[in-house]
Amino acid sequence: RVIHAETVPALIEASGQADLLVVGYQGRGAFSGMLLGSASLHCATNALCPVVIVRPNQAPTPTG
């Protein structure tokens, strides 16, 4: 289903009819080192159902 609306409010509204809300994390905000992006954080704290946040695979950082 395609919804033409602001992303976060549309996801919060849809969460009222869902068993689970799955959102991705892209880390494109002002603080790329944050654990969660602002949209995923807002969904996690305001959704009306459980939320899973999927982060992309990250290559290990070489040490030494």
mmCIF file of C-alpha atoms in Angstrom, residues 9 12 18 20 25 34 37 41 46 51-52 58 62:
data_model
loop_
_atom_site.group_PDB
_atom_site.id
_atom_site.type_symbol
_atom_site.label_atom_id
_atom_site.label_comp_id
_atom_site.label_asym_id
_atom_site.label_seq_id
_atom_site.Cartn_x
_atom_site.Cartn_y
_atom_site.Cartn_z
ATOM 1 C CA PRO A 9 2.940 9.963 11.624
ATOM 2 C CA ILE A 12 2.466 5.510 14.027
ATOM 3 C CA ALA A 18 -0.464 -3.920 13.132
ATOM 4 C CA LEU A 20 4.508 -5.638 14.511
ATOM 5 C CA TYR A 25 17.775 2.595 10.111
ATOM 6 C CA MET A 34 23.676 7.489 17.219
ATOM 7 C CA GLY A 37 17.811 7.573 13.846
ATOM 8 C CA LEU A 41 13.431 6.319 17.671
ATOM 9 C CA ASN A 46 5.236 6.032 20.070
ATOM 10 C CA VAL A 51 8.703 -2.337 16.937
ATOM 11 C CA VAL A 52 11.754 -3.962 15.342
ATOM 12 C CA GLN A 58 28.392 -3.091 9.166
ATOM 13 C CA PRO A 62 40.126 -2.920 11.651
#
